[in-house]
Amino acid sequence: MARTRDIPDALITALRDARHVCILTGAGVSAESGVPTFRDAQEGLWANYDAQALATPEAFLADPALVWRWYRWRRDLVSEAMPNPGHYSIAKLAGLLPRVTLITQNVDSLHQRAGSTGVIEFHGNLFDDRCASCDTPTTADDTVDIPVCPDCGGNLRPGVVWFGEGIPEAALRNSSAAAVSCDVFLSVGTSSTVYPAAGLADLARDNAATIVEINPNPTMHAGSFDFVIAGKSGVVFPELIELLDV
Ligand code: BV8
């Protein structure tokens, strides 16, 4: 395949020499699967809503039926979507290197559908439901506008992390440990605006890792990365696989 951009030999060498590579993905990795990123204007019905305002406990408290409609719209959209070459290549990378930790901010299960295992879901999962009152994990009845908990009668909510909510303890612990111990940290398809996820690259750099940004639009943090690869994940990762798999 003709190389469509410069992936520096030094980066390939760093990846080949790495004992542990940590990959953090954001919504951009699912963009080539047709899943709108968080900061894209939302399509159609949702054009008048700000995703960041909807993904909050306050929005759910104010109008749980609206928030459920939004999440059901996203579930349908993601269920129709297919993993793209970026997802598949990230899954393949795990078989080429001694140790890869995949942390995703995405809630769409596309990494798992592409074959990645041990995925750390930093912001939860779109398809998990739990009770907003007693926290019991359960499966919501999709025929009801606002599904309720069979145990306590409280409203059910999607099992994602909303703005203002803490990251699941195990996900935070395991992600931080991976960032501290990795030799190379790849930050892919994320605008690096949401914390504490965006702080993982800093943690990796502060622990002597080589940090890399892969994004068609270099972010405001691009200057702090050792390598910035301006490209789509669905193009760059197949190229990385080709360069490593020799
Ligand atoms: C918390 C699940 C405290 C829901 C999401 C400073 C420090 C710490 C916290 C804060 C802080 N300042 C503000 C905060 C609070 C807040 C925050 O960070 N706000 C931001 C907006 C400033 N953080 C929080 O609230 C977090 N919690 O801090 O808790 C606490 C502690 C203890 C106890 C109580 C509280 C929780 C944040 C989690 C929010 N939930 N998702 C849902 O999905 O519905 S975040 C949401 O945004 C998604 O998960 C998404 O992944 C994430 C980040 O966005 P990106 O993934 O980066 O997507 P984006 O659209 O921005 O960018 C896409 C990129 O892809 C672009 O750069 C584009 O160029 C690129 N791209 C496009 N196409 C491609 C591509 N790249 C590659 N290939 C392509 N083809």
Tab-separated table of C-alpha atoms and ligand atoms in Angstrom:
chain	number	residue	atom	x	y	z
A	1	MET	CA	0.000	0.000	0.000
A	2	ALA	CA	1.435	3.421	-0.924
A	3	ARG	CA	2.371	5.289	2.218
A	4	THR	CA	-0.053	8.199	2.393
A	5	ARG	CA	1.811	10.090	5.103
A	6	ASP	CA	5.104	10.086	6.895
A	7	ILE	CA	5.135	7.765	9.853
A	8	PRO	CA	8.635	8.451	11.172
A	9	ASP	CA	10.996	5.470	11.358
A	10	ALA	CA	11.764	6.586	14.916
A	11	LEU	CA	8.136	5.944	15.881
A	12	ILE	CA	8.186	2.483	14.306
A	13	THR	CA	11.410	1.741	16.212
A	14	ALA	CA	9.852	3.000	19.472
A	15	LEU	CA	6.839	0.737	18.934
A	16	ARG	CA	9.042	-2.263	18.047
A	17	ASP	CA	11.191	-1.712	21.174
A	18	ALA	CA	8.202	-1.090	23.497
A	19	ARG	CA	7.471	-3.639	26.231
A	20	HIS	CA	4.078	-2.004	26.826
A	21	VAL	CA	2.017	0.229	24.512
A	22	CYS	CA	-1.020	2.082	25.830
A	23	ILE	CA	-3.701	3.290	23.397
A	24	LEU	CA	-6.352	5.864	24.362
A	25	THR	CA	-9.164	6.246	21.825
A	26	GLY	CA	-11.887	8.851	21.457
A	27	ALA	CA	-14.928	9.406	19.295
A	28	GLY	CA	-12.778	10.060	16.201
A	29	VAL	CA	-11.932	6.345	15.971
A	30	SER	CA	-15.643	5.593	15.430
A	31	ALA	CA	-16.159	8.483	12.981
A	32	GLU	CA	-15.271	6.274	9.974
A	33	SER	CA	-17.996	3.880	11.140
A	34	GLY	CA	-20.519	6.688	10.696
A	35	VAL	CA	-20.886	7.398	14.417
A	36	PRO	CA	-20.933	11.187	14.950
A	37	THR	CA	-18.195	12.479	17.230
A	38	PHE	CA	-19.130	14.296	20.389
A	39	ARG	CA	-18.351	17.686	18.980
A	40	ASP	CA	-19.891	17.215	15.544
A	41	ALA	CA	-23.208	19.006	15.126
A	42	GLN	CA	-25.715	16.254	15.893
A	43	GLU	CA	-27.855	15.027	13.006
A	44	GLY	CA	-31.505	15.856	12.499
A	45	LEU	CA	-33.634	15.583	15.613
A	46	TRP	CA	-30.662	16.302	17.814
A	47	ALA	CA	-29.356	19.309	15.883
A	48	ASN	CA	-30.870	21.588	18.534
A	49	TYR	CA	-29.267	19.811	21.470
A	50	ASP	CA	-25.724	19.966	22.794
A	51	ALA	CA	-24.442	16.440	23.481
A	52	GLN	CA	-22.419	17.807	26.357
A	53	ALA	CA	-25.585	19.212	27.944
A	54	LEU	CA	-27.554	15.997	27.426
A	55	ALA	CA	-24.862	13.718	28.917
A	56	THR	CA	-25.403	15.035	32.448
A	57	PRO	CA	-27.297	14.001	35.604
A	58	GLU	CA	-29.025	17.388	35.482
A	59	ALA	CA	-30.475	16.734	32.005
A	60	PHE	CA	-31.686	13.294	33.122
A	61	LEU	CA	-33.290	14.734	36.269
A	62	ALA	CA	-34.968	17.494	34.248
A	63	ASP	CA	-36.278	15.277	31.442
A	64	PRO	CA	-35.474	11.555	31.713
A	65	ALA	CA	-37.705	10.718	28.730
A	66	LEU	CA	-35.720	13.105	26.469
A	67	VAL	CA	-32.390	11.679	27.633
A	68	TRP	CA	-33.669	8.128	27.066
A	69	ARG	CA	-34.779	9.113	23.551
A	70	TRP	CA	-31.270	10.454	22.844
A	71	TYR	CA	-29.541	7.343	24.133
A	72	ARG	CA	-31.941	5.006	22.283
A	73	TRP	CA	-31.235	7.004	19.092
A	74	ARG	CA	-27.503	6.524	19.662
A	75	ARG	CA	-27.923	2.796	20.469
A	76	ASP	CA	-29.830	2.246	17.208
A	77	LEU	CA	-27.223	4.207	15.259
A	78	VAL	CA	-24.290	2.321	16.839
A	79	SER	CA	-26.030	-1.068	16.457
A	80	GLU	CA	-26.256	-0.373	12.695
A	81	ALA	CA	-22.626	0.752	12.528
A	82	MET	CA	-19.730	-1.587	11.765
A	83	PRO	CA	-16.210	-1.437	13.137
A	84	ASN	CA	-13.847	0.243	10.664
A	85	PRO	CA	-10.242	-0.598	9.630
A	86	GLY	CA	-9.007	1.505	12.540
A	87	HIS	CA	-10.816	-0.689	15.078
A	88	TYR	CA	-9.647	-3.890	13.388
A	89	SER	CA	-6.033	-2.720	13.151
A	90	ILE	CA	-5.981	-1.659	16.794
A	91	ALA	CA	-7.222	-5.168	17.668
A	92	LYS	CA	-4.507	-6.699	15.426
A	93	LEU	CA	-1.798	-4.545	17.006
A	94	ALA	CA	-2.322	-6.402	20.290
A	95	GLY	CA	-1.095	-9.559	18.578
A	96	LEU	CA	2.033	-7.914	17.190
A	97	LEU	CA	3.392	-6.319	20.357
A	98	PRO	CA	4.341	-7.807	23.762
A	99	ARG	CA	1.660	-5.894	25.713
A	100	VAL	CA	-1.048	-3.452	24.620
A	101	THR	CA	-3.558	-1.747	26.947
A	102	LEU	CA	-6.561	-0.254	25.157
A	103	ILE	CA	-8.438	2.493	27.004
A	104	THR	CA	-11.470	3.950	25.237
A	105	GLN	CA	-13.579	6.998	25.969
A	106	ASN	CA	-16.119	5.578	23.533
A	107	VAL	CA	-19.238	3.846	24.786
A	108	ASP	CA	-20.131	2.108	21.492
A	109	SER	CA	-18.540	-1.389	21.916
A	110	LEU	CA	-17.007	-1.108	18.419
A	111	HIS	CA	-13.525	-2.040	19.699
A	112	GLN	CA	-14.931	-5.224	21.233
A	113	ARG	CA	-16.886	-5.997	18.033
A	114	ALA	CA	-13.597	-5.667	16.133
A	115	GLY	CA	-11.972	-8.278	18.383
A	116	SER	CA	-10.220	-6.184	21.028
A	117	THR	CA	-10.293	-7.794	24.471
A	118	GLY	CA	-9.672	-6.369	27.931
A	119	VAL	CA	-10.927	-2.988	26.729
A	120	ILE	CA	-10.985	-0.410	29.546
A	121	GLU	CA	-14.249	1.541	29.086
A	122	PHE	CA	-13.308	4.832	30.716
A	123	HIS	CA	-16.785	6.340	30.253
A	124	GLY	CA	-18.901	3.203	30.570
A	125	ASN	CA	-20.998	1.540	27.877
A	126	LEU	CA	-24.047	2.700	25.923
A	127	PHE	CA	-25.688	-0.724	26.142
A	128	ASP	CA	-25.473	-1.139	29.917
A	129	ASP	CA	-28.413	0.037	32.029
A	130	ARG	CA	-28.502	0.568	35.760
A	131	CYS	CA	-30.846	2.018	38.361
A	132	ALA	CA	-30.262	5.735	39.000
A	133	SER	CA	-31.379	5.189	42.620
A	134	CYS	CA	-29.989	1.846	43.822
A	135	ASP	CA	-27.298	1.403	41.098
A	136	THR	CA	-28.470	-2.171	40.318
A	137	PRO	CA	-27.365	-3.178	36.824
A	138	THR	CA	-30.401	-4.323	34.837
A	139	THR	CA	-31.814	-4.336	31.294
A	140	ALA	CA	-34.299	-1.574	30.545
A	141	ASP	CA	-37.634	-2.324	28.854
A	142	ASP	CA	-37.314	-0.490	25.515
A	143	THR	CA	-41.068	-0.149	25.158
A	144	VAL	CA	-41.301	2.180	28.159
A	145	ASP	CA	-40.427	5.897	27.869
A	146	ILE	CA	-38.760	5.930	31.272
A	147	PRO	CA	-37.890	2.360	32.377
A	148	VAL	CA	-37.960	1.678	36.111
A	149	CYS	CA	-35.921	-0.556	38.394
A	150	PRO	CA	-37.534	-3.943	39.201
A	151	ASP	CA	-35.898	-3.801	42.644
A	152	CYS	CA	-36.611	-0.314	43.954
A	153	GLY	CA	-38.887	1.343	41.371
A	154	GLY	CA	-36.354	4.104	40.703
A	155	ASN	CA	-35.696	5.348	37.162
A	156	LEU	CA	-33.225	3.324	35.111
A	157	ARG	CA	-30.420	5.185	33.312
A	158	PRO	CA	-27.839	4.312	30.645
A	159	GLY	CA	-24.632	2.864	32.151
A	160	VAL	CA	-22.377	5.648	30.891
A	161	VAL	CA	-20.346	8.221	32.850
A	162	TRP	CA	-21.975	11.641	32.597
A	163	PHE	CA	-20.208	14.992	32.931
A	164	GLY	CA	-19.725	15.705	36.611
A	165	GLU	CA	-19.659	11.982	37.495
A	166	GLY	CA	-16.598	10.098	38.648
A	167	ILE	CA	-14.817	7.571	36.409
A	168	PRO	CA	-15.503	3.936	37.464
A	169	GLU	CA	-12.871	3.163	40.082
A	170	ALA	CA	-11.361	0.088	38.380
A	171	ALA	CA	-11.218	1.850	34.997
A	172	LEU	CA	-9.440	4.846	36.515
A	173	ARG	CA	-7.010	2.676	38.476
A	174	ASN	CA	-6.148	0.374	35.572
A	175	SER	CA	-5.860	3.229	33.059
A	176	SER	CA	-3.569	5.236	35.321
A	177	ALA	CA	-1.399	2.172	35.971
A	178	ALA	CA	-1.110	1.539	32.224
A	179	ALA	CA	-0.220	5.175	31.504
A	180	VAL	CA	2.482	5.093	34.197
A	181	SER	CA	4.028	1.804	33.024
A	182	CYS	CA	3.825	2.094	29.233
A	183	ASP	CA	6.765	2.931	26.952
A	184	VAL	CA	4.614	4.374	24.160
A	185	PHE	CA	1.212	6.105	24.600
A	186	LEU	CA	-0.962	6.564	21.498
A	187	SER	CA	-3.733	9.185	21.847
A	188	VAL	CA	-6.083	8.521	18.920
A	189	GLY	CA	-9.219	10.267	17.668
A	190	THR	CA	-9.719	12.471	20.674
A	191	SER	CA	-9.845	16.238	21.005
A	192	SER	CA	-8.189	15.802	24.419
A	193	THR	CA	-10.713	18.160	25.985
A	194	VAL	CA	-12.407	15.819	28.460
A	195	TYR	CA	-10.680	15.154	31.752
A	196	PRO	CA	-9.446	13.096	33.475
A	197	ALA	CA	-9.095	11.019	30.233
A	198	ALA	CA	-7.099	13.800	28.576
A	199	GLY	CA	-4.667	13.770	31.501
A	200	LEU	CA	-3.525	10.192	30.802
A	201	ALA	CA	-1.109	11.312	28.058
A	202	ASP	CA	0.521	13.745	30.507
A	203	LEU	CA	0.817	10.958	33.076
A	204	ALA	CA	2.509	8.734	30.486
A	205	ARG	CA	4.932	11.500	29.457
A	206	ASP	CA	5.720	12.256	33.122
A	207	ASN	CA	6.720	8.593	33.396
A	208	ALA	CA	9.140	8.681	30.458
A	209	ALA	CA	6.800	7.313	27.789
A	210	THR	CA	6.938	8.442	24.170
A	211	ILE	CA	3.555	10.050	23.531
A	212	VAL	CA	1.911	10.180	20.097
A	213	GLU	CA	-1.184	11.982	18.804
A	214	ILE	CA	-3.039	10.493	15.819
A	215	ASN	CA	-5.765	12.819	14.541
A	216	PRO	CA	-6.548	14.412	11.147
A	217	ASN	CA	-6.845	17.733	13.000
A	218	PRO	CA	-3.926	18.301	15.395
A	219	THR	CA	-5.372	19.250	18.801
A	220	MET	CA	-4.488	22.171	21.038
A	221	HIS	CA	-2.206	19.770	22.935
A	222	ALA	CA	-0.342	18.628	19.792
A	223	GLY	CA	2.727	20.600	20.873
A	224	SER	CA	3.198	18.417	23.953
A	225	PHE	CA	3.372	15.161	21.964
A	226	ASP	CA	6.624	13.579	20.762
A	227	PHE	CA	4.992	12.597	17.472
A	228	VAL	CA	1.875	14.051	15.808
A	229	ILE	CA	0.510	11.957	12.935
A	230	ALA	CA	-2.057	14.005	10.999
A	231	GLY	CA	-4.336	11.311	9.663
A	232	LYS	CA	-7.475	9.275	10.105
A	233	SER	CA	-7.191	6.286	12.443
A	234	GLY	CA	-8.756	4.050	9.770
A	235	VAL	CA	-5.837	4.901	7.477
A	236	VAL	CA	-2.915	5.330	9.902
A	237	PHE	CA	-3.394	2.115	11.898
A	238	PRO	CA	-3.480	-0.235	8.873
A	239	GLU	CA	-0.278	1.508	7.792
A	240	LEU	CA	1.274	1.007	11.245
A	241	ILE	CA	0.358	-2.685	11.078
A	242	GLU	CA	1.976	-2.964	7.635
A	243	LEU	CA	5.164	-1.303	8.894
A	244	LEU	CA	5.309	-3.395	12.088
A	245	ASP	CA	4.244	-6.716	10.633
A	246	VAL	CA	7.459	-7.342	8.758
B	1	BV8	C1	-15.027	14.167	36.357
B	1	BV8	C2	-20.005	9.230	28.120
B	1	BV8	C3	-14.990	14.560	38.692
B	1	BV8	C4	-21.387	9.801	27.999
B	1	BV8	C5	-18.510	11.166	28.195
B	1	BV8	C6	-10.617	19.436	34.781
B	1	BV8	C7	-10.212	18.276	35.434
B	1	BV8	C8	-11.110	17.253	35.694
B	1	BV8	C9	-12.444	17.365	35.269
B	1	BV8	C10	-12.836	18.511	34.621
B	1	BV8	C11	-11.949	19.536	34.385
B	1	BV8	N1	-12.632	20.526	33.764
B	1	BV8	C12	-13.897	20.135	33.588
B	1	BV8	C13	-14.058	18.938	34.105
B	1	BV8	C14	-15.291	18.191	34.100
B	1	BV8	C15	-15.481	17.333	32.858
B	1	BV8	C16	-14.730	17.787	31.646
B	1	BV8	O1	-13.643	17.295	31.346
B	1	BV8	N2	-15.330	18.692	30.892
B	1	BV8	C17	-14.734	19.141	29.658
B	1	BV8	C18	-15.812	19.374	28.624
B	1	BV8	C19	-13.930	20.393	29.948
B	1	BV8	N3	-15.103	15.986	33.167
B	1	BV8	C20	-15.975	15.209	33.805
B	1	BV8	O2	-17.069	15.593	34.188
B	1	BV8	C21	-15.546	13.787	34.059
B	1	BV8	N4	-15.709	13.503	35.452
B	1	BV8	O3	-14.184	14.974	36.138
B	1	BV8	O4	-15.470	13.834	37.588
B	1	BV8	C22	-15.510	13.792	39.813
B	1	BV8	C23	-14.640	12.984	40.519
B	1	BV8	C24	-15.158	12.255	41.555
B	1	BV8	C25	-16.519	12.304	41.863
B	1	BV8	C26	-17.394	13.082	41.103
B	1	BV8	C27	-16.892	13.831	40.066
B	1	BV8	C28	-16.438	12.787	33.330
B	1	BV8	C29	-16.399	13.035	31.853
B	1	BV8	C30	-17.154	11.900	31.136
B	1	BV8	C31	-18.229	12.479	30.244
B	1	BV8	N5	-18.818	11.397	29.434
B	1	BV8	N6	-19.031	10.149	27.501
B	1	BV8	C32	-21.924	9.651	26.602
B	1	BV8	O5	-21.198	9.206	25.686
B	1	BV8	O6	-23.124	9.975	26.439
B	1	BV8	S1	-17.381	12.158	27.471
B	1	BV8	C33	-17.588	12.193	25.788
B	1	BV8	O7	-16.595	13.114	25.315
B	1	BV8	C34	-17.290	10.919	25.026
B	1	BV8	O8	-16.910	9.823	25.833
B	1	BV8	C35	-16.122	11.320	24.162
B	1	BV8	O9	-15.272	10.308	23.861
B	1	BV8	C36	-15.497	12.289	25.079
B	1	BV8	C37	-14.352	13.081	24.636
B	1	BV8	O10	-14.575	13.528	23.349
B	1	BV8	P1	-13.671	12.901	22.193
B	1	BV8	O11	-13.708	11.424	22.277
B	1	BV8	O12	-12.339	13.544	22.248
B	1	BV8	O13	-14.505	13.325	20.962
B	1	BV8	P2	-14.528	14.757	20.266
B	1	BV8	O14	-15.772	14.794	19.431
B	1	BV8	O15	-14.272	15.823	21.263
B	1	BV8	O16	-13.239	14.736	19.317
B	1	BV8	C38	-13.153	13.806	18.286
B	1	BV8	C39	-11.760	13.942	17.714
B	1	BV8	O17	-11.638	12.965	16.693
B	1	BV8	C40	-11.504	15.286	17.062
B	1	BV8	O18	-10.250	15.787	17.539
B	1	BV8	C41	-11.397	14.966	15.571
B	1	BV8	O19	-10.424	15.762	14.926
B	1	BV8	C42	-10.955	13.537	15.599
B	1	BV8	N7	-11.327	12.736	14.441
B	1	BV8	C43	-12.366	12.906	13.593
B	1	BV8	N8	-12.344	11.920	12.655
B	1	BV8	C44	-11.276	11.137	12.937
B	1	BV8	C45	-10.626	11.647	14.073
B	1	BV8	N9	-9.521	11.077	14.591
B	1	BV8	C46	-9.046	9.981	13.984
B	1	BV8	N10	-9.619	9.425	12.890
B	1	BV8	C47	-10.720	9.975	12.350
B	1	BV8	N11	-11.274	9.423	11.243
